[in-house]
Amino acid sequence: AIAIDARWLMDWYHLRLSGIALFGPPPQDMVPPISHDEYVATVRAHLRSWPTWLDEYTRPAAQGYAVITACRALHLCETEETPSKAAAVRWARDRYPHHALFIEQAAEQYFRPESAFVCDDRSFRSRVREFFEDVAPT
């Protein structure tokens, strides 16, 4: 038997919603139904697990990706809607005003790494970890 990582459910959920077959049967025929509640629960569990593996994201752009992904997941957990990355950043800045500047910096690292502020990687990673520890759902 093949061990399947539960995080795949998040990809499969979106594949069933909007996937298009380029060849072969449609994704809806290949992936079993996934309820929205099951999807949200998986996203919530995934978000809680991020602090344990953030060290794998060593580049500032990857750290920025982690923060934006957290913003999208937090938005989903609170509203049950999946926003775009940019909308998630705007929402998170308003929802977590004490992290607003950091969220902007993280977005800059992700969206425009070539023009982003120069940062000490270790310091930025530390701030990413603090952000996750502060906002992760219990």
Short mmCIF file of the N, C-alpha and C atoms (twelve columns), coordinates in Angstrom:
data_MODEL
# 
_entry.id   MODEL 
# 
loop_
_atom_site.group_PDB 
_atom_site.id 
_atom_site.type_symbol 
_atom_site.label_atom_id 
_atom_site.label_alt_id 
_atom_site.label_comp_id 
_atom_site.label_asym_id 
_atom_site.label_seq_id 
_atom_site.Cartn_x 
_atom_site.Cartn_y 
_atom_site.Cartn_z 
_atom_site.pdbx_PDB_model_num 
ATOM 1   N N  . ALA A 1   0.848   -1.189 0.000   1 
ATOM 2   C CA . ALA A 1   0.000   0.000  0.000   1 
ATOM 3   C C  . ALA A 1   0.888   1.246  0.000   1 
ATOM 4   N N  . ILE A 2   0.421   2.255  -0.655  1 
ATOM 5   C CA . ILE A 2   1.150   3.517  -0.744  1 
ATOM 6   C C  . ILE A 2   0.683   4.435  0.376   1 
ATOM 7   N N  . ALA A 3   1.637   5.016  1.104   1 
ATOM 8   C CA . ALA A 3   1.298   5.993  2.140   1 
ATOM 9   C C  . ALA A 3   1.079   7.340  1.451   1 
ATOM 10  N N  . ILE A 4   -0.056  7.945  1.722   1 
ATOM 11  C CA . ILE A 4   -0.400  9.225  1.100   1 
ATOM 12  C C  . ILE A 4   -0.403  10.307 2.161   1 
ATOM 13  N N  . ASP A 5   0.316   11.371 1.894   1 
ATOM 14  C CA . ASP A 5   0.386   12.513 2.796   1 
ATOM 15  C C  . ASP A 5   -0.975  13.219 2.779   1 
ATOM 16  N N  . ALA A 6   -1.531  13.460 3.948   1 
ATOM 17  C CA . ALA A 6   -2.855  14.094 4.055   1 
ATOM 18  C C  . ALA A 6   -2.882  15.475 3.419   1 
ATOM 19  N N  . ARG A 7   -1.715  16.122 3.311   1 
ATOM 20  C CA . ARG A 7   -1.682  17.458 2.705   1 
ATOM 21  C C  . ARG A 7   -2.077  17.422 1.239   1 
ATOM 22  N N  . TRP A 8   -1.968  16.277 0.602   1 
ATOM 23  C CA . TRP A 8   -2.367  16.165 -0.800  1 
ATOM 24  C C  . TRP A 8   -3.844  16.477 -0.966  1 
ATOM 25  N N  . LEU A 9   -4.606  16.256 0.080   1 
ATOM 26  C CA . LEU A 9   -6.042  16.520 0.014   1 
ATOM 27  C C  . LEU A 9   -6.307  17.962 -0.417  1 
ATOM 28  N N  . MET A 10  -5.461  18.903 0.005   1 
ATOM 29  C CA . MET A 10  -5.645  20.310 -0.364  1 
ATOM 30  C C  . MET A 10  -5.521  20.485 -1.876  1 
ATOM 31  N N  . ASP A 11  -4.554  19.825 -2.485  1 
ATOM 32  C CA . ASP A 11  -4.397  19.912 -3.940  1 
ATOM 33  C C  . ASP A 11  -5.545  19.193 -4.648  1 
ATOM 34  N N  . TRP A 12  -5.902  18.035 -4.141  1 
ATOM 35  C CA . TRP A 12  -6.978  17.275 -4.764  1 
ATOM 36  C C  . TRP A 12  -8.298  18.030 -4.717  1 
ATOM 37  N N  . TYR A 13  -8.542  18.731 -3.621  1 
ATOM 38  C CA . TYR A 13  -9.775  19.519 -3.488  1 
ATOM 39  C C  . TYR A 13  -9.876  20.524 -4.636  1 
ATOM 40  N N  . HIS A 14  -8.793  21.264 -4.872  1 
ATOM 41  C CA . HIS A 14  -8.808  22.266 -5.938  1 
ATOM 42  C C  . HIS A 14  -8.807  21.614 -7.320  1 
ATOM 43  N N  . LEU A 15  -8.156  20.470 -7.424  1 
ATOM 44  C CA . LEU A 15  -8.179  19.735 -8.685  1 
ATOM 45  C C  . LEU A 15  -9.609  19.341 -9.046  1 
ATOM 46  N N  . ARG A 16  -10.365 18.863 -8.076  1 
ATOM 47  C CA . ARG A 16  -11.769 18.494 -8.334  1 
ATOM 48  C C  . ARG A 16  -12.607 19.710 -8.697  1 
ATOM 49  N N  . LEU A 17  -12.309 20.858 -8.066  1 
ATOM 50  C CA . LEU A 17  -13.103 22.060 -8.330  1 
ATOM 51  C C  . LEU A 17  -12.830 22.654 -9.709  1 
ATOM 52  N N  . SER A 18  -11.552 22.718 -10.074 1 
ATOM 53  C CA . SER A 18  -11.246 23.477 -11.286 1 
ATOM 54  C C  . SER A 18  -10.268 22.792 -12.229 1 
ATOM 55  N N  . GLY A 19  -9.923  21.547 -11.943 1 
ATOM 56  C CA . GLY A 19  -8.984  20.845 -12.807 1 
ATOM 57  C C  . GLY A 19  -9.575  20.501 -14.161 1 
ATOM 58  N N  . ILE A 20  -8.725  20.549 -15.173 1 
ATOM 59  C CA . ILE A 20  -9.136  20.227 -16.539 1 
ATOM 60  C C  . ILE A 20  -8.188  19.147 -17.062 1 
ATOM 61  N N  . ALA A 21  -8.751  18.099 -17.587 1 
ATOM 62  C CA . ALA A 21  -7.931  17.014 -18.136 1 
ATOM 63  C C  . ALA A 21  -7.347  17.435 -19.478 1 
ATOM 64  N N  . LEU A 22  -6.052  17.290 -19.616 1 
ATOM 65  C CA . LEU A 22  -5.414  17.530 -20.903 1 
ATOM 66  C C  . LEU A 22  -5.439  16.257 -21.738 1 
ATOM 67  N N  . PHE A 23  -5.514  15.141 -21.044 1 
ATOM 68  C CA . PHE A 23  -5.582  13.841 -21.689 1 
ATOM 69  C C  . PHE A 23  -6.217  12.880 -20.695 1 
ATOM 70  N N  . GLY A 24  -7.072  12.026 -21.141 1 
ATOM 71  C CA . GLY A 24  -7.684  11.035 -20.258 1 
ATOM 72  C C  . GLY A 24  -8.940  11.554 -19.589 1 
ATOM 73  N N  . PRO A 25  -9.376  10.838 -18.570 1 
ATOM 74  C CA . PRO A 25  -10.634 11.196 -17.903 1 
ATOM 75  C C  . PRO A 25  -10.513 12.491 -17.098 1 
ATOM 76  N N  . PRO A 26  -11.627 13.146 -16.834 1 
ATOM 77  C CA . PRO A 26  -11.597 14.370 -16.032 1 
ATOM 78  C C  . PRO A 26  -11.170 14.066 -14.591 1 
ATOM 79  N N  . PRO A 27  -10.564 15.050 -13.931 1 
ATOM 80  C CA . PRO A 27  -10.095 14.843 -12.554 1 
ATOM 81  C C  . PRO A 27  -11.201 14.371 -11.614 1 
ATOM 82  N N  . GLN A 28  -12.417 14.811 -11.849 1 
ATOM 83  C CA . GLN A 28  -13.528 14.432 -10.985 1 
ATOM 84  C C  . GLN A 28  -13.784 12.923 -11.021 1 
ATOM 85  N N  . ASP A 29  -13.354 12.268 -12.117 1 
ATOM 86  C CA . ASP A 29  -13.488 10.814 -12.209 1 
ATOM 87  C C  . ASP A 29  -12.338 10.084 -11.513 1 
ATOM 88  N N  . MET A 30  -11.252 10.793 -11.257 1 
ATOM 89  C CA . MET A 30  -10.058 10.164 -10.702 1 
ATOM 90  C C  . MET A 30  -9.873  10.428 -9.205  1 
ATOM 91  N N  . VAL A 31  -10.436 11.529 -8.725  1 
ATOM 92  C CA . VAL A 31  -10.251 11.938 -7.324  1 
ATOM 93  C C  . VAL A 31  -11.595 11.844 -6.621  1 
ATOM 94  N N  . PRO A 32  -11.640 11.164 -5.484  1 
ATOM 95  C CA . PRO A 32  -12.919 11.028 -4.777  1 
ATOM 96  C C  . PRO A 32  -13.410 12.387 -4.258  1 
ATOM 97  N N  . PRO A 33  -14.702 12.506 -4.021  1 
ATOM 98  C CA . PRO A 33  -15.241 13.767 -3.486  1 
ATOM 99  C C  . PRO A 33  -14.592 14.126 -2.143  1 
ATOM 100 N N  . ILE A 34  -14.385 15.425 -1.947  1 
ATOM 101 C CA . ILE A 34  -13.811 15.957 -0.710  1 
ATOM 102 C C  . ILE A 34  -14.720 17.088 -0.257  1 
ATOM 103 N N  . SER A 35  -15.217 16.994 0.958   1 
ATOM 104 C CA . SER A 35  -16.113 18.050 1.444   1 
ATOM 105 C C  . SER A 35  -15.321 19.313 1.774   1 
ATOM 106 N N  . HIS A 36  -16.015 20.428 1.732   1 
ATOM 107 C CA . HIS A 36  -15.373 21.699 2.082   1 
ATOM 108 C C  . HIS A 36  -14.896 21.658 3.534   1 
ATOM 109 N N  . ASP A 37  -15.689 21.066 4.416   1 
ATOM 110 C CA . ASP A 37  -15.293 20.956 5.828   1 
ATOM 111 C C  . ASP A 37  -14.006 20.139 5.982   1 
ATOM 112 N N  . GLU A 38  -13.902 19.056 5.222   1 
ATOM 113 C CA . GLU A 38  -12.700 18.227 5.277   1 
ATOM 114 C C  . GLU A 38  -11.497 19.018 4.760   1 
ATOM 115 N N  . TYR A 39  -11.707 19.788 3.716   1 
ATOM 116 C CA . TYR A 39  -10.643 20.633 3.167   1 
ATOM 117 C C  . TYR A 39  -10.180 21.667 4.196   1 
ATOM 118 N N  . VAL A 40  -11.109 22.377 4.817   1 
ATOM 119 C CA . VAL A 40  -10.762 23.396 5.820   1 
ATOM 120 C C  . VAL A 40  -10.027 22.760 6.994   1 
ATOM 121 N N  . ALA A 41  -10.484 21.609 7.445   1 
ATOM 122 C CA . ALA A 41  -9.828  20.924 8.568   1 
ATOM 123 C C  . ALA A 41  -8.394  20.540 8.204   1 
ATOM 124 N N  . THR A 42  -8.178  20.116 6.981   1 
ATOM 125 C CA . THR A 42  -6.828  19.755 6.542   1 
ATOM 126 C C  . THR A 42  -5.936  20.989 6.475   1 
ATOM 127 N N  . VAL A 43  -6.464  22.093 5.962   1 
ATOM 128 C CA . VAL A 43  -5.697  23.340 5.903   1 
ATOM 129 C C  . VAL A 43  -5.338  23.791 7.317   1 
ATOM 130 N N  . ARG A 44  -6.286  23.729 8.238   1 
ATOM 131 C CA . ARG A 44  -6.038  24.123 9.633   1 
ATOM 132 C C  . ARG A 44  -4.926  23.250 10.247  1 
ATOM 133 N N  . ALA A 45  -4.990  21.946 10.043  1 
ATOM 134 C CA . ALA A 45  -3.964  21.041 10.581  1 
ATOM 135 C C  . ALA A 45  -2.607  21.327 9.933   1 
ATOM 136 N N  . HIS A 46  -2.619  21.580 8.646   1 
ATOM 137 C CA . HIS A 46  -1.374  21.895 7.938   1 
ATOM 138 C C  . HIS A 46  -0.760  23.187 8.476   1 
ATOM 139 N N  . LEU A 47  -1.575  24.179 8.699   1 
ATOM 140 C CA . LEU A 47  -1.092  25.457 9.229   1 
ATOM 141 C C  . LEU A 47  -0.460  25.268 10.605  1 
ATOM 142 N N  . ARG A 48  -1.085  24.452 11.439  1 
ATOM 143 C CA . ARG A 48  -0.523  24.187 12.771  1 
ATOM 144 C C  . ARG A 48  0.827   23.483 12.688  1 
ATOM 145 N N  . SER A 49  1.055   22.733 11.623  1 
ATOM 146 C CA . SER A 49  2.311   21.963 11.508  1 
ATOM 147 C C  . SER A 49  3.463   22.785 10.935  1 
ATOM 148 N N  . TRP A 50  3.200   23.928 10.361  1 
ATOM 149 C CA . TRP A 50  4.259   24.687 9.686   1 
ATOM 150 C C  . TRP A 50  5.441   25.025 10.580  1 
ATOM 151 N N  . PRO A 51  5.258   25.477 11.803  1 
ATOM 152 C CA . PRO A 51  6.440   25.829 12.604  1 
ATOM 153 C C  . PRO A 51  7.447   24.688 12.754  1 
ATOM 154 N N  . THR A 52  7.011   23.447 12.626  1 
ATOM 155 C CA . THR A 52  7.930   22.325 12.788  1 
ATOM 156 C C  . THR A 52  8.812   22.095 11.570  1 
ATOM 157 N N  . TRP A 53  8.450   22.662 10.424  1 
ATOM 158 C CA . TRP A 53  9.287   22.448 9.251   1 
ATOM 159 C C  . TRP A 53  9.634   23.728 8.499   1 
ATOM 160 N N  . LEU A 54  9.513   24.878 9.146   1 
ATOM 161 C CA . LEU A 54  9.891   26.145 8.523   1 
ATOM 162 C C  . LEU A 54  11.377  26.224 8.185   1 
ATOM 163 N N  . ASP A 55  12.210  25.501 8.895   1 
ATOM 164 C CA . ASP A 55  13.647  25.560 8.645   1 
ATOM 165 C C  . ASP A 55  14.017  25.057 7.242   1 
ATOM 166 N N  . GLU A 56  13.110  24.323 6.603   1 
ATOM 167 C CA . GLU A 56  13.358  23.857 5.240   1 
ATOM 168 C C  . GLU A 56  13.296  25.019 4.249   1 
ATOM 169 N N  . TYR A 57  12.638  26.094 4.630   1 
ATOM 170 C CA . TYR A 57  12.499  27.271 3.771   1 
ATOM 171 C C  . TYR A 57  13.609  28.249 4.139   1 
ATOM 172 N N  . THR A 58  14.741  28.166 3.450   1 
ATOM 173 C CA . THR A 58  15.905  28.935 3.863   1 
ATOM 174 C C  . THR A 58  16.055  30.273 3.146   1 
ATOM 175 N N  . ARG A 59  15.603  30.379 1.912   1 
ATOM 176 C CA . ARG A 59  15.743  31.637 1.183   1 
ATOM 177 C C  . ARG A 59  14.632  32.612 1.578   1 
ATOM 178 N N  . PRO A 60  14.917  33.908 1.577   1 
ATOM 179 C CA . PRO A 60  13.882  34.889 1.928   1 
ATOM 180 C C  . PRO A 60  12.620  34.772 1.068   1 
ATOM 181 N N  . ALA A 61  12.764  34.490 -0.229  1 
ATOM 182 C CA . ALA A 61  11.577  34.345 -1.081  1 
ATOM 183 C C  . ALA A 61  10.726  33.157 -0.626  1 
ATOM 184 N N  . ALA A 62  11.371  32.078 -0.212  1 
ATOM 185 C CA . ALA A 62  10.635  30.910 0.286   1 
ATOM 186 C C  . ALA A 62  9.977   31.223 1.623   1 
ATOM 187 N N  . GLN A 63  10.656  31.989 2.456   1 
ATOM 188 C CA . GLN A 63  10.064  32.405 3.731   1 
ATOM 189 C C  . GLN A 63  8.847   33.296 3.459   1 
ATOM 190 N N  . GLY A 64  8.972   34.185 2.476   1 
ATOM 191 C CA . GLY A 64  7.833   35.027 2.090   1 
ATOM 192 C C  . GLY A 64  6.666   34.190 1.613   1 
ATOM 193 N N  . TYR A 65  6.961   33.153 0.836   1 
ATOM 194 C CA . TYR A 65  5.928   32.227 0.387   1 
ATOM 195 C C  . TYR A 65  5.217   31.587 1.578   1 
ATOM 196 N N  . ALA A 66  5.989   31.183 2.572   1 
ATOM 197 C CA . ALA A 66  5.402   30.555 3.759   1 
ATOM 198 C C  . ALA A 66  4.438   31.509 4.452   1 
ATOM 199 N N  . VAL A 67  4.816   32.775 4.572   1 
ATOM 200 C CA . VAL A 67  3.950   33.759 5.236   1 
ATOM 201 C C  . VAL A 67  2.680   33.989 4.421   1 
ATOM 202 N N  . ILE A 68  2.812   34.130 3.114   1 
ATOM 203 C CA . ILE A 68  1.628   34.346 2.275   1 
ATOM 204 C C  . ILE A 68  0.722   33.129 2.309   1 
ATOM 205 N N  . THR A 69  1.307   31.946 2.290   1 
ATOM 206 C CA . THR A 69  0.511   30.723 2.390   1 
ATOM 207 C C  . THR A 69  -0.241  30.693 3.722   1 
ATOM 208 N N  . ALA A 70  0.424   31.113 4.786   1 
ATOM 209 C CA . ALA A 70  -0.241  31.178 6.093   1 
ATOM 210 C C  . ALA A 70  -1.386  32.182 6.057   1 
ATOM 211 N N  . CYS A 71  -1.178  33.325 5.411   1 
ATOM 212 C CA . CYS A 71  -2.244  34.334 5.314   1 
ATOM 213 C C  . CYS A 71  -3.457  33.760 4.584   1 
ATOM 214 N N  . ARG A 72  -3.215  33.029 3.509   1 
ATOM 215 C CA . ARG A 72  -4.326  32.405 2.768   1 
ATOM 216 C C  . ARG A 72  -5.037  31.366 3.630   1 
ATOM 217 N N  . ALA A 73  -4.255  30.567 4.356   1 
ATOM 218 C CA . ALA A 73  -4.842  29.530 5.207   1 
ATOM 219 C C  . ALA A 73  -5.631  30.149 6.357   1 
ATOM 220 N N  . LEU A 74  -5.089  31.191 6.959   1 
ATOM 221 C CA . LEU A 74  -5.798  31.858 8.061   1 
ATOM 222 C C  . LEU A 74  -7.111  32.457 7.579   1 
ATOM 223 N N  . HIS A 75  -7.078  33.067 6.407   1 
ATOM 224 C CA . HIS A 75  -8.293  33.636 5.820   1 
ATOM 225 C C  . HIS A 75  -9.329  32.540 5.610   1 
ATOM 226 N N  . LEU A 76  -8.895  31.410 5.056   1 
ATOM 227 C CA . LEU A 76  -9.803  30.281 4.836   1 
ATOM 228 C C  . LEU A 76  -10.386 29.781 6.150   1 
ATOM 229 N N  . CYS A 77  -9.543  29.641 7.175   1 
ATOM 230 C CA . CYS A 77  -10.012 29.127 8.465   1 
ATOM 231 C C  . CYS A 77  -11.043 30.054 9.105   1 
ATOM 232 N N  . GLU A 78  -10.918 31.356 8.882   1 
ATOM 233 C CA . GLU A 78  -11.858 32.302 9.486   1 
ATOM 234 C C  . GLU A 78  -13.094 32.560 8.636   1 
ATOM 235 N N  . THR A 79  -12.949 32.525 7.307   1 
ATOM 236 C CA . THR A 79  -14.064 32.920 6.441   1 
ATOM 237 C C  . THR A 79  -14.607 31.785 5.588   1 
ATOM 238 N N  . GLU A 80  -13.870 30.674 5.505   1 
ATOM 239 C CA . GLU A 80  -14.191 29.529 4.662   1 
ATOM 240 C C  . GLU A 80  -14.122 29.869 3.177   1 
ATOM 241 N N  . GLU A 81  -13.427 30.955 2.831   1 
ATOM 242 C CA . GLU A 81  -13.204 31.330 1.440   1 
ATOM 243 C C  . GLU A 81  -11.700 31.337 1.172   1 
ATOM 244 N N  . THR A 82  -11.310 30.902 -0.022  1 
ATOM 245 C CA . THR A 82  -9.900  30.886 -0.391  1 
ATOM 246 C C  . THR A 82  -9.605  32.132 -1.224  1 
ATOM 247 N N  . PRO A 83  -8.804  33.049 -0.680  1 
ATOM 248 C CA . PRO A 83  -8.496  34.277 -1.418  1 
ATOM 249 C C  . PRO A 83  -7.277  34.104 -2.327  1 
ATOM 250 N N  . SER A 84  -7.074  35.064 -3.192  1 
ATOM 251 C CA . SER A 84  -5.823  35.112 -3.952  1 
ATOM 252 C C  . SER A 84  -4.701  35.448 -2.971  1 
ATOM 253 N N  . LYS A 85  -3.479  35.307 -3.406  1 
ATOM 254 C CA . LYS A 85  -2.350  35.642 -2.539  1 
ATOM 255 C C  . LYS A 85  -2.390  37.122 -2.155  1 
ATOM 256 N N  . ALA A 86  -2.621  38.006 -3.135  1 
ATOM 257 C CA . ALA A 86  -2.648  39.449 -2.858  1 
ATOM 258 C C  . ALA A 86  -3.794  39.810 -1.915  1 
ATOM 259 N N  . ALA A 87  -4.959  39.223 -2.126  1 
ATOM 260 C CA . ALA A 87  -6.103  39.500 -1.240  1 
ATOM 261 C C  . ALA A 87  -5.819  38.991 0.169   1 
ATOM 262 N N  . ALA A 88  -5.149  37.849 0.282   1 
ATOM 263 C CA . ALA A 88  -4.814  37.300 1.602   1 
ATOM 264 C C  . ALA A 88  -3.866  38.227 2.349   1 
ATOM 265 N N  . VAL A 89  -2.911  38.805 1.634   1 
ATOM 266 C CA . VAL A 89  -1.975  39.740 2.259   1 
ATOM 267 C C  . VAL A 89  -2.730  40.958 2.783   1 
ATOM 268 N N  . ARG A 90  -3.617  41.510 1.969   1 
ATOM 269 C CA . ARG A 90  -4.405  42.678 2.412   1 
ATOM 270 C C  . ARG A 90  -5.256  42.327 3.635   1 
ATOM 271 N N  . TRP A 91  -5.905  41.170 3.592   1 
ATOM 272 C CA . TRP A 91  -6.760  40.739 4.703   1 
ATOM 273 C C  . TRP A 91  -5.923  40.558 5.972   1 
ATOM 274 N N  . ALA A 92  -4.784  39.893 5.847   1 
ATOM 275 C CA . ALA A 92  -3.952  39.612 7.021   1 
ATOM 276 C C  . ALA A 92  -3.373  40.888 7.621   1 
ATOM 277 N N  . ARG A 93  -3.027  41.855 6.782   1 
ATOM 278 C CA . ARG A 93  -2.535  43.141 7.317   1 
ATOM 279 C C  . ARG A 93  -3.591  43.786 8.205   1 
ATOM 280 N N  . ASP A 94  -4.849  43.712 7.774   1 
ATOM 281 C CA . ASP A 94  -5.940  44.294 8.565   1 
ATOM 282 C C  . ASP A 94  -6.251  43.445 9.796   1 
ATOM 283 N N  . ARG A 95  -6.212  42.140 9.637   1 
ATOM 284 C CA . ARG A 95  -6.571  41.222 10.728  1 
ATOM 285 C C  . ARG A 95  -5.502  41.183 11.814  1 
ATOM 286 N N  . TYR A 96  -4.238  41.336 11.423  1 
ATOM 287 C CA . TYR A 96  -3.112  41.273 12.356  1 
ATOM 288 C C  . TYR A 96  -2.286  42.559 12.232  1 
ATOM 289 N N  . PRO A 97  -2.831  43.691 12.679  1 
ATOM 290 C CA . PRO A 97  -2.136  44.972 12.472  1 
ATOM 291 C C  . PRO A 97  -0.741  45.017 13.099  1 
ATOM 292 N N  . HIS A 98  -0.533  44.288 14.184  1 
ATOM 293 C CA . HIS A 98  0.795   44.279 14.802  1 
ATOM 294 C C  . HIS A 98  1.823   43.525 13.941  1 
ATOM 295 N N  . HIS A 99  1.363   42.801 12.934  1 
ATOM 296 C CA . HIS A 99  2.252   42.108 11.992  1 
ATOM 297 C C  . HIS A 99  2.190   42.732 10.598  1 
ATOM 298 N N  . ALA A 100 1.470   43.827 10.432  1 
ATOM 299 C CA . ALA A 100 1.216   44.382 9.094   1 
ATOM 300 C C  . ALA A 100 2.503   44.687 8.325   1 
ATOM 301 N N  . LEU A 101 3.442   45.357 8.951   1 
ATOM 302 C CA . LEU A 101 4.688   45.694 8.269   1 
ATOM 303 C C  . LEU A 101 5.452   44.430 7.890   1 
ATOM 304 N N  . PHE A 102 5.517   43.481 8.797   1 
ATOM 305 C CA . PHE A 102 6.212   42.230 8.507   1 
ATOM 306 C C  . PHE A 102 5.535   41.487 7.356   1 
ATOM 307 N N  . ILE A 103 4.211   41.445 7.341   1 
ATOM 308 C CA . ILE A 103 3.487   40.770 6.258   1 
ATOM 309 C C  . ILE A 103 3.821   41.430 4.932   1 
ATOM 310 N N  . GLU A 104 3.885   42.740 4.911   1 
ATOM 311 C CA . GLU A 104 4.273   43.470 3.693   1 
ATOM 312 C C  . GLU A 104 5.684   43.102 3.266   1 
ATOM 313 N N  . GLN A 105 6.600   43.037 4.212   1 
ATOM 314 C CA . GLN A 105 7.983   42.673 3.902   1 
ATOM 315 C C  . GLN A 105 8.056   41.246 3.355   1 
ATOM 316 N N  . ALA A 106 7.306   40.348 3.956   1 
ATOM 317 C CA . ALA A 106 7.294   38.962 3.491   1 
ATOM 318 C C  . ALA A 106 6.723   38.882 2.071   1 
ATOM 319 N N  . ALA A 107 5.663   39.631 1.812   1 
ATOM 320 C CA . ALA A 107 5.076   39.648 0.469   1 
ATOM 321 C C  . ALA A 107 6.077   40.198 -0.540  1 
ATOM 322 N N  . GLU A 108 6.799   41.222 -0.152  1 
ATOM 323 C CA . GLU A 108 7.819   41.793 -1.029  1 
ATOM 324 C C  . GLU A 108 8.896   40.752 -1.330  1 
ATOM 325 N N  . GLN A 109 9.298   39.999 -0.323  1 
ATOM 326 C CA . GLN A 109 10.304  38.946 -0.520  1 
ATOM 327 C C  . GLN A 109 9.803   37.911 -1.528  1 
ATOM 328 N N  . TYR A 110 8.504   37.603 -1.472  1 
ATOM 329 C CA . TYR A 110 7.945   36.583 -2.367  1 
ATOM 330 C C  . TYR A 110 7.664   37.138 -3.763  1 
ATOM 331 N N  . PHE A 111 6.912   38.235 -3.827  1 
ATOM 332 C CA . PHE A 111 6.465   38.756 -5.114  1 
ATOM 333 C C  . PHE A 111 7.575   39.434 -5.919  1 
ATOM 334 N N  . ARG A 112 8.513   40.094 -5.230  1 
ATOM 335 C CA . ARG A 112 9.563   40.848 -5.919  1 
ATOM 336 C C  . ARG A 112 10.925  40.604 -5.263  1 
ATOM 337 N N  . PRO A 113 11.416  39.363 -5.268  1 
ATOM 338 C CA . PRO A 113 12.670  39.072 -4.570  1 
ATOM 339 C C  . PRO A 113 13.861  39.868 -5.106  1 
ATOM 340 N N  . GLU A 114 13.815  40.218 -6.396  1 
ATOM 341 C CA . GLU A 114 14.942  40.953 -6.964  1 
ATOM 342 C C  . GLU A 114 15.005  42.398 -6.471  1 
ATOM 343 N N  . SER A 115 13.870  42.953 -6.036  1 
ATOM 344 C CA . SER A 115 13.862  44.339 -5.572  1 
ATOM 345 C C  . SER A 115 13.540  44.456 -4.083  1 
ATOM 346 N N  . ALA A 116 13.415  43.316 -3.428  1 
ATOM 347 C CA . ALA A 116 13.039  43.319 -2.013  1 
ATOM 348 C C  . ALA A 116 14.152  43.889 -1.151  1 
ATOM 349 N N  . PHE A 117 13.752  44.316 0.034   1 
ATOM 350 C CA . PHE A 117 14.739  44.847 0.970   1 
ATOM 351 C C  . PHE A 117 15.778  43.778 1.287   1 
ATOM 352 N N  . VAL A 118 16.967  44.204 1.562   1 
ATOM 353 C CA . VAL A 118 18.024  43.264 1.941   1 
ATOM 354 C C  . VAL A 118 17.851  42.968 3.424   1 
ATOM 355 N N  . CYS A 119 17.819  41.713 3.742   1 
ATOM 356 C CA . CYS A 119 17.606  41.357 5.141   1 
ATOM 357 C C  . CYS A 119 18.609  40.303 5.577   1 
ATOM 358 N N  . ASP A 120 18.792  40.237 6.838   1 
ATOM 359 C CA . ASP A 120 19.585  39.175 7.439   1 
ATOM 360 C C  . ASP A 120 18.702  37.931 7.435   1 
ATOM 361 N N  . ASP A 121 19.096  36.915 6.687   1 
ATOM 362 C CA . ASP A 121 18.270  35.711 6.554   1 
ATOM 363 C C  . ASP A 121 17.873  35.132 7.906   1 
ATOM 364 N N  . ARG A 122 18.815  35.067 8.833   1 
ATOM 365 C CA . ARG A 122 18.528  34.469 10.140  1 
ATOM 366 C C  . ARG A 122 17.483  35.299 10.887  1 
ATOM 367 N N  . SER A 123 17.614  36.601 10.843  1 
ATOM 368 C CA . SER A 123 16.655  37.485 11.504  1 
ATOM 369 C C  . SER A 123 15.268  37.356 10.880  1 
ATOM 370 N N  . PHE A 124 15.229  37.330 9.559   1 
ATOM 371 C CA . PHE A 124 13.942  37.217 8.877   1 
ATOM 372 C C  . PHE A 124 13.284  35.883 9.196   1 
ATOM 373 N N  . ARG A 125 14.060  34.806 9.177   1 
ATOM 374 C CA . ARG A 125 13.507  33.486 9.518   1 
ATOM 375 C C  . ARG A 125 12.973  33.468 10.941  1 
ATOM 376 N N  . SER A 126 13.656  34.141 11.835  1 
ATOM 377 C CA . SER A 126 13.194  34.228 13.215  1 
ATOM 378 C C  . SER A 126 11.853  34.951 13.283  1 
ATOM 379 N N  . ARG A 127 11.710  36.017 12.510  1 
ATOM 380 C CA . ARG A 127 10.447  36.761 12.489  1 
ATOM 381 C C  . ARG A 127 9.323   35.927 11.869  1 
ATOM 382 N N  . VAL A 128 9.658   35.121 10.861  1 
ATOM 383 C CA . VAL A 128 8.660   34.231 10.254  1 
ATOM 384 C C  . VAL A 128 8.164   33.243 11.302  1 
ATOM 385 N N  . ARG A 129 9.082   32.650 12.038  1 
ATOM 386 C CA . ARG A 129 8.709   31.688 13.086  1 
ATOM 387 C C  . ARG A 129 7.819   32.357 14.141  1 
ATOM 388 N N  . GLU A 130 8.179   33.553 14.573  1 
ATOM 389 C CA . GLU A 130 7.370   34.292 15.559  1 
ATOM 390 C C  . GLU A 130 5.965   34.547 15.023  1 
ATOM 391 N N  . PHE A 131 5.866   34.924 13.755  1 
ATOM 392 C CA . PHE A 131 4.570   35.152 13.128  1 
ATOM 393 C C  . PHE A 131 3.718   33.889 13.191  1 
ATOM 394 N N  . PHE A 132 4.299   32.765 12.763  1 
ATOM 395 C CA . PHE A 132 3.543   31.508 12.777  1 
ATOM 396 C C  . PHE A 132 3.125   31.117 14.188  1 
ATOM 397 N N  . GLU A 133 4.003   31.262 15.134  1 
ATOM 398 C CA . GLU A 133 3.670   30.892 16.504  1 
ATOM 399 C C  . GLU A 133 2.570   31.782 17.065  1 
ATOM 400 N N  . ASP A 134 2.521   33.032 16.627  1 
ATOM 401 C CA . ASP A 134 1.502   33.958 17.102  1 
ATOM 402 C C  . ASP A 134 0.132   33.706 16.477  1 
ATOM 403 N N  . VAL A 135 0.102   33.370 15.187  1 
ATOM 404 C CA . VAL A 135 -1.192  33.323 14.494  1 
ATOM 405 C C  . VAL A 135 -1.733  31.907 14.269  1 
ATOM 406 N N  . ALA A 136 -0.925  30.878 14.442  1 
ATOM 407 C CA . ALA A 136 -1.391  29.517 14.165  1 
ATOM 408 C C  . ALA A 136 -2.595  29.162 15.025  1 
ATOM 409 N N  . PRO A 137 -3.607  28.569 14.394  1 
ATOM 410 C CA . PRO A 137 -4.800  28.180 15.157  1 
ATOM 411 C C  . PRO A 137 -4.478  27.060 16.154  1 
ATOM 412 N N  . THR A 138 -5.230  27.030 17.216  1 
ATOM 413 C CA . THR A 138 -5.029  25.973 18.222  1 
ATOM 414 C C  . THR A 138 -5.951  24.813 17.980  1 
# 
